[in-house]
Coordinates of C-alpha atoms and ligand atoms in Angstrom, one line a residue:
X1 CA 18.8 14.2 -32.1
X2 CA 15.5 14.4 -33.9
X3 CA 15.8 14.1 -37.2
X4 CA 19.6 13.5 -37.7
X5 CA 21.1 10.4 -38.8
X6 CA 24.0 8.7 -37.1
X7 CA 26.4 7.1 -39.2
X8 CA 29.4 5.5 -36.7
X9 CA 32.5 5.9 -38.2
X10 CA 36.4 4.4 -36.7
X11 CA 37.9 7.4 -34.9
X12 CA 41.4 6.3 -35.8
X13 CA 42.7 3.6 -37.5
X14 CA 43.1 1.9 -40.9
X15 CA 39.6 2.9 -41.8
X16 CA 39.3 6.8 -40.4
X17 CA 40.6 8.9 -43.1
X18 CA 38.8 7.4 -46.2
X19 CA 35.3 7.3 -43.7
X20 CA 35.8 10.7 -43.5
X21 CA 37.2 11.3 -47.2
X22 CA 34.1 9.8 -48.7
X23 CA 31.4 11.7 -46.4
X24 CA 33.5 14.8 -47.5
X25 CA 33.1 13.5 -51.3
X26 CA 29.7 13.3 -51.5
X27 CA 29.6 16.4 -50.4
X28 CA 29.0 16.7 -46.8
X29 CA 30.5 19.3 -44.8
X30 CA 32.1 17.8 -41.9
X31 CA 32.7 19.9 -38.6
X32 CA 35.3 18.6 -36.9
X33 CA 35.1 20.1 -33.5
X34 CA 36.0 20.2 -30.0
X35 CA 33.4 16.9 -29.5
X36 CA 35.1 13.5 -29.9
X37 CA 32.5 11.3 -30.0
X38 CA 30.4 13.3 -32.8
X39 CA 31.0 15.5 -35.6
X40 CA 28.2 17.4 -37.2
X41 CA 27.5 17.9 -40.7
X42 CA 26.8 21.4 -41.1
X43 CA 24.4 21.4 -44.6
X44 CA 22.6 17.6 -43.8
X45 CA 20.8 16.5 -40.7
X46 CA 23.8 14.2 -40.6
X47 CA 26.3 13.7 -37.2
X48 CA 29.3 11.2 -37.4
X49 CA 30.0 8.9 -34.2
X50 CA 33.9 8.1 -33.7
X51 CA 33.9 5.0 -32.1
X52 CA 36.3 1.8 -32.4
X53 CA 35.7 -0.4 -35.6
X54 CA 34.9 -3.2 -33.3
X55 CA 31.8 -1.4 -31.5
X56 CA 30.5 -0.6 -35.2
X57 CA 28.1 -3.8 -36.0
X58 CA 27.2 -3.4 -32.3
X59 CA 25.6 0.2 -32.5
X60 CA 24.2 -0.4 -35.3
X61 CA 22.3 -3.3 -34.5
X62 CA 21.2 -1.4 -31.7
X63 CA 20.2 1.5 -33.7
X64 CA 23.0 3.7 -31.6
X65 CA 23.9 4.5 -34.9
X66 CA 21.4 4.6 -38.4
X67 CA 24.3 3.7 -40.6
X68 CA 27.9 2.3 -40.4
X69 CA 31.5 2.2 -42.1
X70 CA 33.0 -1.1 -41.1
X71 CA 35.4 -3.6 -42.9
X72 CA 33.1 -6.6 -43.9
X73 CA 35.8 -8.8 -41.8
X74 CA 34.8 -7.2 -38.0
X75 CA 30.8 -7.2 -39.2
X76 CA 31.6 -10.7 -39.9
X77 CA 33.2 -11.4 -36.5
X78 CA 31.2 -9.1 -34.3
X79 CA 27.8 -8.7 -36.1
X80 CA 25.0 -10.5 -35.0
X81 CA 23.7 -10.7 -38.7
X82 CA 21.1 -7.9 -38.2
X83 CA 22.6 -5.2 -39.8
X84 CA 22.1 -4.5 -43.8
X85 CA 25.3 -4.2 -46.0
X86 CA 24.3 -1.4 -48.3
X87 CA 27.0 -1.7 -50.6
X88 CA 31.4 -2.2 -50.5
X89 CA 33.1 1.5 -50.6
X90 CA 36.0 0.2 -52.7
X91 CA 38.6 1.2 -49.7
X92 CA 40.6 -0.8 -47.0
X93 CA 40.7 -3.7 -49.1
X94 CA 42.5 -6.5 -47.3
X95 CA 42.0 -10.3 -46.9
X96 CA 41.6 -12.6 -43.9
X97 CA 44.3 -15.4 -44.5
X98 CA 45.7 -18.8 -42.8
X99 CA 49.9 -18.4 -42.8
X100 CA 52.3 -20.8 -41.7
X101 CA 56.1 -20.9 -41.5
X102 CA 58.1 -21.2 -44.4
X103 CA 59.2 -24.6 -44.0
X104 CA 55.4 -25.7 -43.8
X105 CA 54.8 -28.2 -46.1
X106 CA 50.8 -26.9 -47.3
X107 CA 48.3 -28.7 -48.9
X108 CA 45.1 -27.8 -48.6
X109 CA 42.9 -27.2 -45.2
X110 CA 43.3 -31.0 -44.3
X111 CA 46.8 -30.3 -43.3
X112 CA 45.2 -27.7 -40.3
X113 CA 44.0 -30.8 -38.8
X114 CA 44.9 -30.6 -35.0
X115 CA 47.1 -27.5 -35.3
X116 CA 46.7 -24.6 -33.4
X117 CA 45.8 -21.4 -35.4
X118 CA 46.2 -17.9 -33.6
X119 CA 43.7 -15.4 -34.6
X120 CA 42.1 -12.3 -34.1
X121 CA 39.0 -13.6 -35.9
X122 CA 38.2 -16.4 -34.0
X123 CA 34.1 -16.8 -35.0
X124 CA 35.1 -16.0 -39.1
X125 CA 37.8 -19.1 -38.6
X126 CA 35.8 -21.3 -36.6
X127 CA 33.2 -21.2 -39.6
X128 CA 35.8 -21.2 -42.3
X129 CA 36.9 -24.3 -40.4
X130 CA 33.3 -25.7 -40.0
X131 CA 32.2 -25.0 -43.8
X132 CA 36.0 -27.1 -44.7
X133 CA 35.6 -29.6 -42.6
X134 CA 38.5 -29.7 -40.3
X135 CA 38.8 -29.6 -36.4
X136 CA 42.0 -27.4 -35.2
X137 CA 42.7 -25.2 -32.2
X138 CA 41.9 -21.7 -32.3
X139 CA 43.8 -19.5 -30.2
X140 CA 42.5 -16.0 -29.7
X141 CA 44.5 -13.4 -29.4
X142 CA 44.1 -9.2 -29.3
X143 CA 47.1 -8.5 -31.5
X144 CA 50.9 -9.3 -32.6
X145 CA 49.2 -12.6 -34.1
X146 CA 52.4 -13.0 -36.1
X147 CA 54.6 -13.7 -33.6
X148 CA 52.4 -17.0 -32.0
X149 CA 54.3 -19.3 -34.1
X150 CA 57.8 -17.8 -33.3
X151 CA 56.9 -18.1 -29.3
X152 CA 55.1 -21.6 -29.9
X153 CA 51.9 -20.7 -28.9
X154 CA 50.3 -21.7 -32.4
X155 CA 51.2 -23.8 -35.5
X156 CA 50.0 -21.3 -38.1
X157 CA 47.9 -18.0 -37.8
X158 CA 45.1 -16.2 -39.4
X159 CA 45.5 -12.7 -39.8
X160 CA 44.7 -9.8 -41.9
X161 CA 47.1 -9.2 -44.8
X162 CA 47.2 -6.4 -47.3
X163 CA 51.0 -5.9 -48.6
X164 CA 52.3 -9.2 -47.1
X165 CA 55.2 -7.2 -45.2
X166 CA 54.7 -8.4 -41.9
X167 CA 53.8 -11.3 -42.7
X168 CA 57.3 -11.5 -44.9
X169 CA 59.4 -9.7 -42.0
X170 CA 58.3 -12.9 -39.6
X171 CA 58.8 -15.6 -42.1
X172 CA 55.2 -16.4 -42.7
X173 CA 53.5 -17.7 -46.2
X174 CA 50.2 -17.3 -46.7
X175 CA 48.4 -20.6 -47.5
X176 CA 44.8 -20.0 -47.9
X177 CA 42.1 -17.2 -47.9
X178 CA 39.2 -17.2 -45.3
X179 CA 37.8 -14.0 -46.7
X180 CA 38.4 -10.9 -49.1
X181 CA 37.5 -7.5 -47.0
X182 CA 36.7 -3.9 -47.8
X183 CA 35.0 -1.3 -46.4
X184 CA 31.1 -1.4 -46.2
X185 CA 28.4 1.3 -45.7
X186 CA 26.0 -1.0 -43.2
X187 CA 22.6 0.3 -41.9
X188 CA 20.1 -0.7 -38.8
X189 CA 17.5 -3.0 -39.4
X190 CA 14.3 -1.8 -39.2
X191 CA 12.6 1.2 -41.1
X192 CA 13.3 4.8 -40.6
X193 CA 10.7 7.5 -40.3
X194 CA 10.4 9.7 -43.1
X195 CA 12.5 12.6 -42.7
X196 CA 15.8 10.1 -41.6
X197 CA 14.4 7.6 -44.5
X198 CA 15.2 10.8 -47.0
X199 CA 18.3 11.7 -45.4
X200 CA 19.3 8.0 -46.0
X201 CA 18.5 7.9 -49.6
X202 CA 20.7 10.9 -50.1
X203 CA 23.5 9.2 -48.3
X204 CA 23.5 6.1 -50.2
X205 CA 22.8 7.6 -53.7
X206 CA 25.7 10.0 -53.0
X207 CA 28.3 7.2 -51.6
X208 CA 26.8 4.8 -54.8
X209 CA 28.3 8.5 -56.9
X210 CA 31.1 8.6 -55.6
X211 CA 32.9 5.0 -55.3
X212 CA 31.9 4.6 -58.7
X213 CA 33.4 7.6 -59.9
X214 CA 36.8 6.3 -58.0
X215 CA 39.0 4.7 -60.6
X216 CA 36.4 5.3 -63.7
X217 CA 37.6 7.5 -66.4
X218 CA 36.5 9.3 -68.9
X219 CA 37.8 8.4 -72.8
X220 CA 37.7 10.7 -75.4
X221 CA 39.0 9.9 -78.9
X222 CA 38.9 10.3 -82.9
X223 CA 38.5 6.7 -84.8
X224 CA 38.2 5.6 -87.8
X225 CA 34.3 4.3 -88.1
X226 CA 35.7 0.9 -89.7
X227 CA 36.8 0.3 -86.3
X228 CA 34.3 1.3 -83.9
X229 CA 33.5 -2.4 -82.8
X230 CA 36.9 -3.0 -82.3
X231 CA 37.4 -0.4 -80.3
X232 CA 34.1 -0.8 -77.9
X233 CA 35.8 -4.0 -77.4
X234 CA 39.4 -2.9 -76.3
X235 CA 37.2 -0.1 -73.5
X236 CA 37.5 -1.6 -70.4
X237 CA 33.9 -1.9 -68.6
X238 CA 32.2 0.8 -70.3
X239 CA 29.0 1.0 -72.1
X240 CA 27.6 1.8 -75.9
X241 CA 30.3 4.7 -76.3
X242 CA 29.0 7.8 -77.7
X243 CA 29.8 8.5 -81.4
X244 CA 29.5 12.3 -83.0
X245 CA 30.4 12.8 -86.2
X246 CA 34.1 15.3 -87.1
X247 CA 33.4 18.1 -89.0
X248 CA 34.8 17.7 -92.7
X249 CA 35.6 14.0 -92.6
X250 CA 33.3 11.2 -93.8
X251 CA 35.1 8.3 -92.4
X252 CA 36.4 9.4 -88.6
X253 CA 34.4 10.2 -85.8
X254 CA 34.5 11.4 -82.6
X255 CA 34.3 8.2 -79.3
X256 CA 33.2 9.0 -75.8
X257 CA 33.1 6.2 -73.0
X258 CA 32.9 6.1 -69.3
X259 CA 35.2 3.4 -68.1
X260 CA 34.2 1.4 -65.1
X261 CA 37.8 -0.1 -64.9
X262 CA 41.3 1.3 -64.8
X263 CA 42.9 2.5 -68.2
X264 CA 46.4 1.3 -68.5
X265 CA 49.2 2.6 -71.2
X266 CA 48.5 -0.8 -72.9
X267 CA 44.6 -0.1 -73.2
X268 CA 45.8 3.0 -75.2
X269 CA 48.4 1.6 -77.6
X270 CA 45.4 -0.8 -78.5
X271 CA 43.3 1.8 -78.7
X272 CA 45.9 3.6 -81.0
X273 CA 46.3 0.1 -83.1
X274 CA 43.0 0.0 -84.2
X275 CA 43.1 3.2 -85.5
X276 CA 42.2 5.4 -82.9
X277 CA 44.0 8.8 -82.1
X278 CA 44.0 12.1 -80.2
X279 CA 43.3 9.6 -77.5
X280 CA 41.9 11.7 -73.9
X281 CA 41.9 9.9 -70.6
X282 CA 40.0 12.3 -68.0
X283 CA 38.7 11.4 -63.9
X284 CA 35.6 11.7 -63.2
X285 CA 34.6 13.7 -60.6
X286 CA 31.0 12.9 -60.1
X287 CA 28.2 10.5 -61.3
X288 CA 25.0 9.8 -61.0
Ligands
ATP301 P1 40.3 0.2 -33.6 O1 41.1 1.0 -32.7 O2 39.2 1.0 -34.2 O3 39.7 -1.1 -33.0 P2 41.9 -1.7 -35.1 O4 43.3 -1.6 -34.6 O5 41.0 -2.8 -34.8 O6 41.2 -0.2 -34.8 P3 42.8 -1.1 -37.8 O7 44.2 -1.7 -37.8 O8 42.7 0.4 -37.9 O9 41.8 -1.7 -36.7 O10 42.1 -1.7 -39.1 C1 40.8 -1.3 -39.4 C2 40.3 -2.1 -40.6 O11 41.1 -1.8 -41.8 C3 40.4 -3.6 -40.5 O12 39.4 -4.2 -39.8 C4 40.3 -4.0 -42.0 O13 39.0 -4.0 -42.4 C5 41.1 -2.9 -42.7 N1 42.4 -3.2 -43.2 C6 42.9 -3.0 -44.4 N2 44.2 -3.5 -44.6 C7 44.5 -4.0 -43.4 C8 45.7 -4.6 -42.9 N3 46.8 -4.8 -43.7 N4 45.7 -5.0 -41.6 C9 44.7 -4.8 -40.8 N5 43.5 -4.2 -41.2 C10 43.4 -3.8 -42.5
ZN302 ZN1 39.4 -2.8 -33.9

């Protein structure tokens, strides 16, 4: 594989189809073919290894693989530390959390003290538990956490929750948060030679591109120039807009912002309240 970079991927899963998505983004043609361990990039020294999500931190520890898409909760569990988190990807957002039965009368970690707590994540809740102070029972299990408490084998259990629907289709609250997850682009330690080091640089500059494109827009409007600090105001996460004069008017001018953040209907009736009109909301498809 000389001088191709390795970037493991999940093969199926939560995770699979944004991996991909993203790699595809920035603008990497993916070859999906008869292999099933690796796809090729066709136009970048660049092959993809479909593995579990679990293996992920492993291989790239190892430098099986130079880079990694893994939700920060299993490089938490099964990292050894040694990998580098490049930066979050924006997808597969989810959060590690403590739930208990309705009935459970919750305040605070103290009241874990001596229960049994089922788990998937058994090293992350060991060291929540550690950092809070509290000695419980941690009960491992592989999967279908959220039935322990129904067959009695735990008190409470810590599980992964996005929606909350299986947590509210077995009559479980969530009480506390171990840890907020996404999707992370990881990469080995150690340095790379300089033809993967290049490669790598493209990578990351690209992904940086692209997840920061997702969910910023571009906002186009006429305003009045009495309210031009006003309306840099009501922008959500952008910058020192750009302001061009309109031909044949003295007091309005032309506003152009990139927005980091989302831009809601309510933005633009604020927007339109300080004066503002002709208001354009456009995505973004690239950035750099
Ligand atoms: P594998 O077969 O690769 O081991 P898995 O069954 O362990 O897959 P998935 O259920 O596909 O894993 O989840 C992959 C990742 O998706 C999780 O580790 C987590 O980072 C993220 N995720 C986002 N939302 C959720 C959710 N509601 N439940 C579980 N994982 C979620
Ligand atoms: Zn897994």
């Amino acid at each position: 594989m000389s001088g191709r970079l390795r970037i493991a991927v999940q093969k199926s899963g939560r995770l699979a189809e944004r991996s991909l998505a993203i790699v595809e983004a920035a603008g990497f043609r993916v070859i999906k073919g008869a292999n099933e361990l690796f796809y090729r990039v066709e136009n970048a020294p660049i092959d993809l290894l479909r593995v579990r999500d679990d293996d992920i931190p492993t291989f790239v520890e190892d430098g099986v693989a130079d880079f990694g898409i893994v939700g920060r909760n299993v490089l938490e569990e099964h990292g050894q530390g040694a990998s580098v988190e490049i930066m979050p990807l924006g997808f597969g957002r989810c959060e590690l959390r403590i739930a208990a039965p309705s009935a459970f009368d919750y305040r605070g970690p103290n009241s874990l003290r001596g229960l049994r707590i089922a788990t998937s994540y058994p090293k992350t809740l060991a060291r929540f538990l550690e950092r809070v102070g509290v000695d419980a029972e941690i009960v491992a299990m592989r999967g279908a956490v959220e039935v322990a408490p129904r067959l009695k084998l735990a008190h409470v259990i810590c599980d992964l929750v996005s929606t909350g629907a299986t947590l509210e289709a077995n009559a479980l609250i969530a009480v506390e948060t171990v840890m907020k997850s996404e999707a992370v682009l990881i990469r080995r330690p150690g340095v790379f030679d300089a033809e993967l080091a290049q490669t790598a640089e493209s990578i990351a500059q690209r992904f940086r591109g692209v997840s920061a494109s997702q969910g910023a827009k571009y906002v186009m409007m006429n305003a009045p120039k009495a309210s031009l600090a006003q309306i840099s105001r009501i922008l959500p996460g952008a910058g020192a807009p750009t302001v061009t004069p309109l031909v044949g008017s003295d007091d309005a001018v032309a506003v152009h912002a990139v927005c980091q953040e989302s831009v809601f209907w309510e933005t633009l009736e604020k927007l339109r309240g300080a004066g503002a009109s002709a208001i354009l909301v456009l995505p973004i498809e690239k950035m750099m």
